[in-house]
Coordinates of C-alpha atoms in Angstrom, one line a residue:
Chain I
X856 CA 52.1 144.6 178.7
X857 CA 51.3 148.0 176.5
X858 CA 48.1 147.9 174.3
X859 CA 50.1 147.1 171.1
X860 CA 51.0 144.2 172.6
X861 CA 47.3 143.2 174.2
X862 CA 46.0 143.9 170.7
X863 CA 48.4 141.7 168.8
X864 CA 48.2 138.9 171.5
X865 CA 44.2 139.0 171.3
X866 CA 44.8 138.6 167.5
X867 CA 47.3 136.0 167.6
X868 CA 44.9 133.7 169.7
X869 CA 41.7 134.5 167.5
X870 CA 43.9 133.0 164.6
X871 CA 45.3 130.3 166.6
X872 CA 41.4 129.3 167.2
X873 CA 40.4 129.6 163.5
X874 CA 43.8 127.6 162.9
X875 CA 45.3 130.1 160.5
X876 CA 48.6 128.9 161.2
X877 CA 50.8 126.0 160.0
X878 CA 51.8 123.7 162.9
X879 CA 55.4 125.0 162.9
X880 CA 54.5 128.7 162.2
X881 CA 52.2 128.1 165.8
X882 CA 55.2 126.0 167.7
X883 CA 57.9 128.9 166.5
X884 CA 55.5 131.5 167.3
X885 CA 54.6 130.2 170.9
X886 CA 58.6 129.4 171.7
X887 CA 59.3 133.4 170.6
X888 CA 57.0 134.8 173.0
X889 CA 58.2 132.6 175.7
X890 CA 61.5 134.0 174.6
X891 CA 60.0 137.7 174.3
X892 CA 58.4 137.3 178.1
X893 CA 62.0 135.9 179.6
X894 CA 63.8 138.9 177.9
X895 CA 61.7 141.6 179.2
X896 CA 61.9 139.6 182.6
X897 CA 65.6 139.8 182.5
X898 CA 65.8 143.8 181.6
X899 CA 62.9 144.5 184.4
X900 CA 65.3 142.4 186.6
X901 CA 68.5 144.4 185.9
Chain Y
X132 CA 78.6 133.3 173.0
X133 CA 80.8 131.0 173.0
X134 CA 82.3 130.9 169.4
X135 CA 85.3 128.9 169.4
X136 CA 85.5 125.5 171.7
X137 CA 83.6 122.6 171.9
X138 CA 82.4 121.4 175.1
X139 CA 85.3 120.6 177.6
X140 CA 84.1 117.2 179.4
X141 CA 86.6 117.9 182.4
X142 CA 83.5 120.8 183.5
X143 CA 80.8 120.3 181.3
X144 CA 78.8 117.2 183.0
X145 CA 75.1 117.6 181.5
X146 CA 74.7 118.1 178.2
X147 CA 71.7 118.5 176.1
X148 CA 71.1 118.1 172.8
X149 CA 67.9 119.2 170.9
X150 CA 66.5 117.3 168.1
X151 CA 63.6 117.8 166.8
X152 CA 64.0 116.9 163.6
X153 CA 62.8 113.4 161.9
X154 CA 63.7 109.9 162.9
X155 CA 66.4 109.4 160.3
X156 CA 68.0 112.9 162.0
X157 CA 67.3 111.4 165.7
X158 CA 69.5 107.8 164.8
X159 CA 72.2 110.1 163.5
X160 CA 72.4 112.4 166.5
X161 CA 72.3 108.9 168.8
X162 CA 75.1 107.9 166.8
X163 CA 76.9 110.6 167.5
X164 CA 76.1 111.1 171.0
X165 CA 77.0 107.4 171.3
X166 CA 81.0 107.7 169.9
X167 CA 80.8 110.9 172.5
X168 CA 79.9 108.6 175.4
X169 CA 82.6 106.0 174.6
X170 CA 85.3 109.0 175.6
X171 CA 83.4 111.0 178.2
X172 CA 81.1 107.6 179.5
X173 CA 80.5 110.1 183.0
X174 CA 79.1 113.0 180.9
X175 CA 75.1 112.6 181.2
X176 CA 73.5 113.4 177.7
X177 CA 70.1 114.9 178.1
X178 CA 67.8 114.5 174.4
X179 CA 65.1 116.9 173.7
X180 CA 62.9 115.6 170.8
X181 CA 59.2 115.5 169.3
X182 CA 57.5 112.7 170.9
X183 CA 56.6 111.0 167.1
X184 CA 59.6 110.4 166.1
X185 CA 61.2 109.6 169.8
X186 CA 58.4 107.3 170.9
X187 CA 59.2 104.5 168.0
X188 CA 63.1 104.4 169.7
X189 CA 62.1 103.9 172.7
X190 CA 64.2 100.2 172.5
X191 CA 67.1 102.4 172.0
X192 CA 67.8 105.5 172.7
X193 CA 67.8 105.0 176.7
X194 CA 71.0 103.0 175.7
X195 CA 72.9 106.5 175.5
X196 CA 70.9 109.2 176.8
X197 CA 70.0 109.5 181.0
X198 CA 66.9 111.4 180.3
X199 CA 64.6 112.1 177.3
X200 CA 62.1 115.1 177.3
X201 CA 59.6 114.8 174.5
X202 CA 58.0 117.9 173.1
X203 CA 54.4 116.4 172.3
X204 CA 52.8 118.9 169.7
X205 CA 48.9 117.5 170.6
X206 CA 49.6 118.4 174.5
X207 CA 52.1 121.1 174.8
X208 CA 51.9 122.9 171.6
X209 CA 48.6 122.8 169.8
X210 CA 46.0 125.6 171.1
X211 CA 43.7 123.6 173.5
X212 CA 40.2 123.0 172.2
X213 CA 37.3 125.1 174.0
X214 CA 40.1 127.5 175.7
X215 CA 38.7 131.0 175.8
X216 CA 42.2 131.9 176.3
X217 CA 44.5 129.5 173.8
X218 CA 47.5 131.5 173.2
X219 CA 47.6 131.9 177.0
X220 CA 47.0 128.3 178.1
X221 CA 49.4 126.9 175.0
X222 CA 52.5 129.1 176.7
X223 CA 51.6 127.8 180.4
X224 CA 51.7 124.1 179.1
X225 CA 55.3 124.9 177.3
X226 CA 56.2 127.2 179.8
X227 CA 55.7 124.3 182.5
X228 CA 57.5 121.7 180.5
X229 CA 60.7 123.6 179.5
X230 CA 60.9 124.6 183.5
X231 CA 61.1 120.7 184.1
X232 CA 64.0 120.6 181.8
X233 CA 65.6 123.6 183.0
X234 CA 65.5 122.1 186.6
X235 CA 68.6 118.9 184.8
X236 CA 71.3 122.0 185.9
X237 CA 72.4 121.8 182.1
X238 CA 75.9 123.1 181.2
X239 CA 75.6 123.0 177.5
X240 CA 72.7 122.9 175.1
X241 CA 73.9 121.3 171.3
X242 CA 71.1 122.6 168.9
X243 CA 71.2 119.9 166.0
X244 CA 68.2 120.9 164.5
X245 CA 68.5 123.8 162.5
X246 CA 64.7 125.2 162.5
X247 CA 63.4 128.2 164.2
X248 CA 61.6 126.4 166.8
X249 CA 64.6 124.9 167.9
X250 CA 66.6 128.2 168.1
X251 CA 64.0 129.6 170.4
X252 CA 63.4 126.2 172.5
X253 CA 67.5 126.5 172.7
X254 CA 67.6 130.0 174.3
X255 CA 64.6 128.7 176.7
X256 CA 66.8 126.1 178.6
X257 CA 69.6 127.4 180.9
X258 CA 72.8 126.6 180.4
X259 CA 76.5 128.1 180.3
X260 CA 77.1 127.9 176.9
X261 CA 75.1 127.3 173.7
X262 CA 76.2 125.8 170.8
X263 CA 74.2 125.8 167.4
X264 CA 71.2 127.8 166.7
X265 CA 69.5 129.7 169.5
X266 CA 68.8 133.3 169.9
X267 CA 70.5 136.3 171.5
X268 CA 67.9 138.5 174.3
X269 CA 66.2 140.5 171.6
X270 CA 65.5 137.2 169.6
X271 CA 67.8 137.2 166.7
X272 CA 69.0 134.6 165.7
X273 CA 72.7 133.4 167.0
X274 CA 74.8 130.4 165.8
X275 CA 77.3 129.2 168.5
X276 CA 80.4 127.3 168.2
X277 CA 82.3 127.6 164.6
X278 CA 81.6 124.1 163.5
X279 CA 77.6 124.8 163.5
X280 CA 78.3 128.0 161.7
X281 CA 79.9 125.6 159.2
X282 CA 77.0 123.5 158.8
X283 CA 74.6 126.3 158.6
X284 CA 76.8 127.8 155.5
X285 CA 77.4 124.9 154.0
X286 CA 74.7 122.0 154.2
X287 CA 71.9 124.1 154.1
X288 CA 73.2 125.8 150.8
X289 CA 74.3 123.4 148.2
X290 CA 76.0 119.6 147.9
X291 CA 79.8 120.9 148.5
X292 CA 79.9 119.9 152.2
X293 CA 82.5 116.9 152.2
X294 CA 82.3 115.5 155.3
X295 CA 78.9 113.2 157.0
X296 CA 76.4 114.7 159.1
X297 CA 77.6 112.3 161.8
X298 CA 80.9 113.8 161.5
X299 CA 80.1 117.1 162.2
X300 CA 77.8 116.4 165.2
X301 CA 80.4 114.9 166.9
X302 CA 82.7 117.9 165.9
X303 CA 80.6 120.0 167.5
X304 CA 80.5 118.1 171.1
X305 CA 83.8 116.7 170.9
X306 CA 87.8 118.2 170.3
X307 CA 88.6 116.6 167.1
X308 CA 91.2 114.3 168.2
X309 CA 88.9 111.7 169.6
X310 CA 87.3 111.2 166.3
X311 CA 90.9 109.2 165.5
X312 CA 90.0 107.1 168.4
X313 CA 87.0 105.3 167.1
X314 CA 88.1 101.6 166.9
X315 CA 86.8 101.2 163.7
X316 CA 89.0 103.8 162.1
X317 CA 91.4 102.5 159.5
X318 CA 95.1 102.1 160.8
X319 CA 97.5 105.4 160.3
X320 CA 99.8 103.3 158.5
X321 CA 97.0 102.3 155.8
X322 CA 96.7 104.3 152.6
X323 CA 93.9 103.9 149.9
X324 CA 95.5 103.1 146.7
X325 CA 95.0 105.8 143.9
X326 CA 94.6 103.3 141.3
X327 CA 91.9 101.0 140.1
X328 CA 91.2 98.0 142.2
X329 CA 90.3 94.8 141.2
X330 CA 88.8 93.8 144.2
X331 CA 87.6 95.7 147.3
X332 CA 86.8 94.3 150.8
X333 CA 85.5 96.1 153.6
X334 CA 88.2 97.0 156.4
X335 CA 85.9 94.6 158.6
X336 CA 82.7 93.1 158.6
X337 CA 80.6 93.0 162.2
X338 CA 82.4 89.9 164.2
X339 CA 78.9 87.9 163.8
X340 CA 78.6 88.4 160.2
X341 CA 79.4 84.6 158.7
X342 CA 77.1 83.1 161.2
X343 CA 73.9 85.1 160.4
X344 CA 71.2 83.9 158.4
X345 CA 71.6 84.3 154.6
X346 CA 68.8 87.0 154.7
X347 CA 68.7 90.1 152.7
X348 CA 66.4 92.9 154.1
X349 CA 65.1 95.1 151.2
X350 CA 63.2 98.6 152.6
X351 CA 62.2 100.1 149.1
X352 CA 60.5 102.8 150.6
X353 CA 61.6 106.7 151.4
X354 CA 60.0 109.6 152.6
X355 CA 59.8 111.5 149.2
X356 CA 59.3 110.1 145.4
X357 CA 62.8 111.5 144.3
X358 CA 64.6 109.2 147.2
X359 CA 63.7 105.7 146.1
X360 CA 62.5 103.9 142.6
X361 CA 59.3 103.4 141.6
X362 CA 58.0 100.4 143.1
X363 CA 58.0 97.8 139.8
X364 CA 62.2 98.7 139.7
X365 CA 62.6 97.2 143.1
X366 CA 60.6 94.4 142.1
X367 CA 62.7 93.8 138.9
X368 CA 65.8 94.1 141.1
X369 CA 64.0 92.1 143.8
X370 CA 63.5 89.5 141.1
X371 CA 66.9 89.2 140.0
X372 CA 68.8 88.9 143.5
X373 CA 66.2 85.9 144.0
X374 CA 67.0 84.4 140.8
X375 CA 70.7 85.0 141.5
X376 CA 70.6 83.3 145.1
X377 CA 67.6 80.7 145.2
X378 CA 68.7 80.1 149.2
X379 CA 68.7 83.3 149.9
X380 CA 65.7 84.6 151.9
X381 CA 64.5 88.4 151.1
X382 CA 62.1 90.3 154.3
X383 CA 60.6 93.2 152.5
X384 CA 59.7 95.9 155.2
X385 CA 57.9 98.8 155.2
X386 CA 55.7 101.1 157.3
X387 CA 52.0 101.0 157.3
X388 CA 51.7 104.2 154.8
X389 CA 54.0 102.0 152.2
X390 CA 51.1 99.3 151.9
X391 CA 49.4 100.4 148.9
X392 CA 53.2 100.0 147.4
X393 CA 53.7 96.9 148.8
X394 CA 50.6 95.7 147.7
X395 CA 51.5 96.6 143.7
X396 CA 55.0 94.5 144.4
X397 CA 53.4 91.7 145.8
X398 CA 51.0 91.6 142.8
X399 CA 54.0 92.1 140.5
X400 CA 54.0 88.8 137.8
X401 CA 58.3 88.4 138.5
X402 CA 57.6 88.6 142.0
X403 CA 55.0 86.0 141.9
X404 CA 58.0 83.4 140.2
X405 CA 60.0 84.1 143.6
X406 CA 57.5 84.9 146.2
X407 CA 58.6 81.5 148.2
X408 CA 61.6 83.3 148.9
X409 CA 59.9 86.5 150.2
X410 CA 58.5 87.4 154.0
X411 CA 56.2 90.0 153.3
X412 CA 56.7 92.2 156.4
X413 CA 55.1 95.7 155.2
X414 CA 52.7 97.4 158.1
X415 CA 53.3 95.0 160.1
X416 CA 55.6 95.8 163.3
X417 CA 56.8 98.2 164.6
X418 CA 60.8 99.9 164.2
X419 CA 61.8 97.7 167.2
X420 CA 60.5 94.7 164.8
X421 CA 62.4 96.3 162.2
X422 CA 66.0 96.3 164.0
X423 CA 65.6 92.6 164.9
X424 CA 65.1 91.4 161.7
X425 CA 68.3 93.5 160.5
X426 CA 70.2 92.2 163.3
X427 CA 69.8 88.5 162.1
X428 CA 70.2 89.6 158.5
X429 CA 73.1 89.5 156.3
X430 CA 72.3 93.0 154.4
X431 CA 70.2 95.2 153.8
X432 CA 68.9 96.9 150.8
X433 CA 67.3 100.3 150.7
X434 CA 67.2 104.0 149.4
X435 CA 68.7 106.7 151.6
X436 CA 66.0 106.3 154.6
X437 CA 65.6 106.0 157.9
X438 CA 66.3 101.7 157.9
X439 CA 70.2 102.2 156.7
X440 CA 70.7 104.5 159.7
X441 CA 69.2 101.7 162.1
X442 CA 71.4 99.8 160.6
X443 CA 74.4 101.4 161.9
X444 CA 72.8 100.1 165.3
X445 CA 72.2 96.5 164.3
X446 CA 76.2 96.5 162.4
X447 CA 74.1 95.0 159.4
X448 CA 76.1 96.1 156.2
X449 CA 74.0 97.9 153.9
X450 CA 73.9 98.6 150.1
X451 CA 72.3 101.6 149.4
X452 CA 70.7 103.4 146.2
X453 CA 71.5 107.1 146.5
X454 CA 69.0 109.4 144.3
X455 CA 67.2 112.7 143.8
X456 CA 68.4 115.0 146.5
X457 CA 70.2 112.9 148.6
X458 CA 73.7 113.6 149.4
X459 CA 75.6 109.8 150.2
X460 CA 78.8 111.7 151.5
X461 CA 76.7 113.2 154.2
X462 CA 74.2 110.5 155.2
X463 CA 75.4 107.2 154.4
X464 CA 75.5 105.2 157.8
X465 CA 78.1 105.4 160.0
X466 CA 79.9 101.8 159.5
X467 CA 82.6 100.9 157.3
X468 CA 81.0 98.4 155.0
X469 CA 79.0 100.1 153.3
X470 CA 78.7 100.3 149.5
X471 CA 76.4 103.2 147.8
X472 CA 75.2 103.3 144.1
X473 CA 74.4 107.0 143.1
X474 CA 73.6 108.2 139.3
X475 CA 76.4 110.4 137.2
X476 CA 74.2 113.0 136.2
X477 CA 75.2 116.7 136.3
X478 CA 71.6 117.7 138.1
X479 CA 72.4 115.1 141.0
X480 CA 72.1 115.6 143.6
X481 CA 69.5 118.3 143.3
X482 CA 67.1 120.3 146.0
X483 CA 63.9 118.2 147.4
X484 CA 61.7 121.7 146.1
X485 CA 63.2 121.5 142.4
X486 CA 61.1 120.7 139.8
X487 CA 61.7 117.1 138.2
X488 CA 58.9 115.7 136.0
X489 CA 60.2 112.6 135.3
X490 CA 63.8 111.8 138.0
X491 CA 65.6 111.0 134.7
X492 CA 68.9 110.4 137.7
X493 CA 67.0 106.9 138.8
X494 CA 67.1 105.3 135.5
X495 CA 70.7 105.4 135.4
X496 CA 71.0 102.9 138.5
X497 CA 70.3 99.5 136.5
X498 CA 68.4 96.9 138.3
X499 CA 71.1 94.3 136.9
X500 CA 74.0 95.7 138.2
X501 CA 72.2 96.9 141.5
X502 CA 71.5 92.8 141.5
X503 CA 74.8 91.9 141.0
X504 CA 76.6 94.2 143.4
X505 CA 74.1 92.6 146.2
X506 CA 74.9 88.9 145.3
X507 CA 78.5 89.2 145.1
X508 CA 78.8 91.2 148.3
X509 CA 76.0 88.7 150.1
X510 CA 78.2 85.7 149.2
X511 CA 81.4 86.8 149.3
X512 CA 81.5 89.9 151.2
X513 CA 83.9 91.2 148.4
X514 CA 83.4 92.8 145.3
X515 CA 85.3 92.1 142.1
X516 CA 85.4 95.3 140.2
X517 CA 87.4 93.8 137.4
X518 CA 85.0 91.1 136.8
X519 CA 82.3 94.1 136.7
X520 CA 84.0 95.7 134.3
X521 CA 84.2 93.1 132.1
X522 CA 80.5 91.6 132.9
X523 CA 78.8 95.3 132.3
X524 CA 79.1 97.4 129.2
X525 CA 80.5 100.9 129.8
X526 CA 76.7 102.2 128.8
X527 CA 75.6 101.6 132.4
X528 CA 78.9 101.7 134.3
X529 CA 79.0 104.9 133.4
X530 CA 75.8 106.1 134.5
X531 CA 76.9 105.0 138.0
X532 CA 79.2 105.9 140.8
X533 CA 80.1 102.4 143.0
X534 CA 81.1 103.9 146.6
X535 CA 82.5 102.5 149.3
X536 CA 82.1 103.2 153.0
X537 CA 85.3 103.7 155.5
X538 CA 86.7 105.5 158.4
X539 CA 89.7 107.1 158.0
X540 CA 92.9 107.0 160.3
X541 CA 91.9 110.2 161.2
X542 CA 88.7 109.1 162.2
X543 CA 86.3 111.2 159.8
X544 CA 84.2 109.2 157.9
X545 CA 84.8 108.8 153.7
X546 CA 83.2 107.3 150.7
X547 CA 85.8 106.2 149.0
X548 CA 84.8 105.6 144.8
X549 CA 84.9 102.0 143.5
X550 CA 84.6 102.8 139.8
X551 CA 83.0 106.4 138.1
X552 CA 85.3 109.1 137.9
X553 CA 84.7 112.3 139.6
X554 CA 82.6 115.2 138.2
X555 CA 83.6 118.6 139.2
X556 CA 81.7 118.6 142.6
X557 CA 83.3 115.7 143.7
X558 CA 86.7 117.5 142.8
X559 CA 85.5 120.8 145.0
X560 CA 84.3 118.4 148.0
X561 CA 87.5 116.9 147.8
X562 CA 89.3 120.0 148.1
X563 CA 86.9 121.1 150.9
X564 CA 87.7 118.5 152.8
X565 CA 91.5 118.9 152.7
X566 CA 90.9 122.8 153.5
X567 CA 88.4 122.7 156.4
X568 CA 89.2 119.8 158.2
X569 CA 93.0 120.8 158.4
X570 CA 91.6 124.8 159.2
X571 CA 88.9 124.4 161.3
X572 CA 90.2 120.6 163.2
X573 CA 93.6 120.6 162.5
X574 CA 93.1 117.1 161.1
X575 CA 95.3 116.0 158.5
X576 CA 94.7 113.1 156.4
X577 CA 94.8 111.0 153.6
X578 CA 94.5 113.1 150.8
X579 CA 95.0 111.6 147.4
X580 CA 95.2 114.0 144.2
X581 CA 91.8 114.0 142.4
X582 CA 91.8 112.9 139.1
X583 CA 91.0 115.3 136.7
X584 CA 91.2 115.9 132.9
X585 CA 91.7 119.2 130.5
X586 CA 88.4 120.5 130.9
X587 CA 88.0 120.3 134.7
X588 CA 92.0 121.5 135.1
X589 CA 90.4 124.6 132.7
X590 CA 87.2 124.8 135.4
X591 CA 89.6 124.6 138.7
X592 CA 92.0 127.5 137.0
X593 CA 88.6 129.9 136.3
X594 CA 87.9 129.2 140.3
X595 CA 91.6 130.2 140.8
X596 CA 90.6 133.6 139.9
X597 CA 87.8 133.8 142.1
X598 CA 89.5 133.2 145.1
X599 CA 92.2 135.6 143.7
X600 CA 89.1 138.1 144.1
X601 CA 88.1 136.6 147.3
X602 CA 91.3 137.0 148.7
X603 CA 91.4 140.7 147.7
X604 CA 88.0 141.5 149.1
X605 CA 88.9 139.8 152.2
X606 CA 92.0 142.8 152.3
X607 CA 89.7 145.1 152.2
X608 CA 87.5 143.5 154.7
X609 CA 90.7 143.9 157.5
X610 CA 91.8 147.3 155.9
X611 CA 88.3 148.9 156.9
X612 CA 88.3 146.5 160.3
X613 CA 91.7 147.6 161.2
X614 CA 90.4 151.6 160.3
X615 CA 87.5 151.4 162.4
X616 CA 89.6 150.2 165.3
X617 CA 92.2 153.0 164.8
X618 CA 89.1 155.6 164.8
X619 CA 87.3 154.3 168.0
X620 CA 91.4 154.3 169.3
X621 CA 91.0 158.1 169.2
X622 CA 90.3 160.0 172.2
X623 CA 87.2 161.6 169.7
X624 CA 86.1 159.2 167.2
X625 CA 84.3 160.4 163.9
X626 CA 81.2 158.7 164.1
X627 CA 80.5 159.5 160.2
X628 CA 83.7 158.2 159.1
X629 CA 82.9 154.8 161.4
X630 CA 79.6 154.9 159.6
X631 CA 81.7 154.8 156.0
X632 CA 83.9 151.9 157.0
X633 CA 81.1 150.0 158.0
X634 CA 79.0 150.6 154.9
X635 CA 81.9 150.1 152.6
X636 CA 82.1 146.2 154.8
X637 CA 78.3 146.4 153.8
X638 CA 79.6 146.6 149.9
X639 CA 82.1 144.0 150.5
X640 CA 79.2 141.3 151.6
X641 CA 77.5 142.8 148.4
X642 CA 80.1 141.9 146.0
X643 CA 80.8 138.5 147.2
X644 CA 77.8 137.4 146.9
X645 CA 78.0 138.1 143.6
X646 CA 81.0 136.3 143.2
X647 CA 79.4 133.1 144.7
X648 CA 77.1 133.6 141.3
X649 CA 80.2 133.8 139.3
X650 CA 82.4 131.1 140.8
X651 CA 79.6 129.0 142.2
X652 CA 82.0 126.1 143.2
X653 CA 83.5 128.5 145.6
X654 CA 79.8 129.4 147.8
X655 CA 81.3 127.0 151.2
X656 CA 84.0 129.4 151.6
X657 CA 82.1 132.5 150.8
X658 CA 79.2 131.5 152.7
X659 CA 81.5 130.8 155.8
X660 CA 82.5 133.7 155.8
X661 CA 79.5 135.6 155.4
X662 CA 77.7 133.7 158.7
X663 CA 80.9 134.6 160.7
X664 CA 80.5 138.4 159.9
X665 CA 76.8 138.0 160.7
X666 CA 77.7 136.3 164.2
X667 CA 80.8 138.5 165.1
X668 CA 81.5 137.5 169.0
X669 CA 81.9 141.0 171.3
X670 CA 79.8 143.4 173.6
X671 CA 81.2 146.7 171.7
X672 CA 82.2 148.3 168.6
X673 CA 86.0 147.6 169.5
X674 CA 85.4 143.7 170.1
X675 CA 83.0 143.9 167.0
X676 CA 85.7 145.7 164.6
X677 CA 88.5 143.2 166.1
X678 CA 86.3 140.3 165.3
X679 CA 85.6 141.7 162.0
X680 CA 89.3 142.0 161.1
X681 CA 90.2 138.4 162.1
X682 CA 87.0 137.3 160.4
X683 CA 88.7 138.3 157.3
X684 CA 91.9 137.2 157.9
X685 CA 90.9 134.0 158.1
X686 CA 88.9 134.1 155.3
X687 CA 92.1 135.5 153.6
X688 CA 93.8 132.0 154.7
X689 CA 91.0 129.7 153.8
X690 CA 91.2 131.5 149.6
X691 CA 95.0 131.0 149.8
X692 CA 94.9 127.2 151.1
X693 CA 92.1 126.3 148.3
X694 CA 94.2 128.4 145.7
X695 CA 97.2 126.3 146.4
X696 CA 95.3 122.8 146.7
X697 CA 94.0 123.6 143.2
X698 CA 97.6 124.6 142.0
X699 CA 98.7 121.3 143.3
X700 CA 96.4 119.4 141.8
X701 CA 96.5 121.0 138.1
X702 CA 100.5 120.6 139.1
X703 CA 100.0 117.1 139.3
X704 CA 97.9 116.1 136.8
X705 CA 100.1 118.6 134.4
X706 CA 103.4 116.2 135.3
X707 CA 101.2 112.9 134.3
X708 CA 99.3 114.3 131.0
X709 CA 100.6 113.9 127.4
X710 CA 102.9 116.9 126.1

């Protein structure tokens, strides 16, 4: 995971803790993150 | 991506349906699933939904779904309290939950919700095929299946979709020919008359209808104020029905959040006069209790709400008031013995987010007429339309349309107007119904000519000009797509030329959007073409260019079909119009 990604994750975690997202946005964000991780895993296995 | 055929029940034995929207949508999903299971009982259906909407339906859903997975926002999604890494902790829980679903060896995921969350969830569930909204590996939106693309293009954009949502769900799941096997479908020899009926009677009523308690369930509440009357109008209609039928028991139902309006209703002076006939069940009992009330009652009176969807399963005829943003053709309960009363007004139906200070369409539904319709249907199982014309002034009758639900011989749900003429949107819906059901599903069926007048004829003629432009643009699209294919076939294709042709195709899309603004009733055709163009199937430039060519060919054919249907409608009108 690169530095930009780590910073993004830190920012997201902080915003989540402060409840800056709506429920729908937060949920979509989490699911999108899982899709992104799945995509990375598939790329690496190829 | 599988862009063409729906599921193959011979080989696809485990199907996962995603429905993350509300209780009403879950009930519609269950109806479509139930109908699917009657044809394919050995296919295993799994449902993924939200816990808060699934929980009240546990008495019903397991009859159709082998397994139900509940997305519990508090347990799975919300950032855990006190965690130092809330993002990772939430991801971990979700990952574990999804891995449980992935142990089901699912063949096809069908996403029947249209939201970002559902599209990501669909992608995360492993399956051979994904229908409905999903995501590509790079996170881009993907819409699998021609009927899912149709739903996305038409129902989200405006009120011109002519099909019931449950029919659209069925068409995503199964071949169109299965719809005609519905035992409640009209006989193939049945022809709905185009002349005014004197008496309407449903093609069938539930077998136990006459033996049910002489009880009316009234559920006056809906998810938004636009969709239902203010409480005092409900009080007036309940009073009138009670006075019309002194031996009728009226059960007034609602949830805990409806208590305030419920108390207001109870306090009305009119209601106090008929209190002995009323049983108050607002804020008491569960949805399961509501179901049992409906199962023993003769009828339901409600706005468009979860209650009418529940009445599908209790087999209770309903009189439904369609107000505000409701599209009765899409959402009316999927049984052939319902009546719908809707306002005749230019702004109906609106969108939920449209500003509307006074809900003017509500006034078009007169309480006396609603009470008469309910009282007569309850007592005779029919409506004497000739008598209604005599008893009610034109002023009140012209303000509303009375529709009757039926399932046509081809299996498609339909709302047939019993009185009230058709406006321009009704005409275009009727034409789109013929065009799309044949074009997308090869379904033919009863297609009486729309009834038009001079000004509607003029509007239709104008839109024929729009269809000419649309056909021309489609021809250009084909031409440029073909030129790309030919260039790619050369041993040294010129990328600059391909870029130029691609840019021309993008300009066609811009022109189609302008066309939509000039000819708004062509938006279903144009939007469907745009959605298809945005989801071309293909792994390389050649495949994409070929898919682009066929998409424009399809748009061209659809434009021709609509043009011909409009011309036939105009010709029919002119053959009967006075010289």
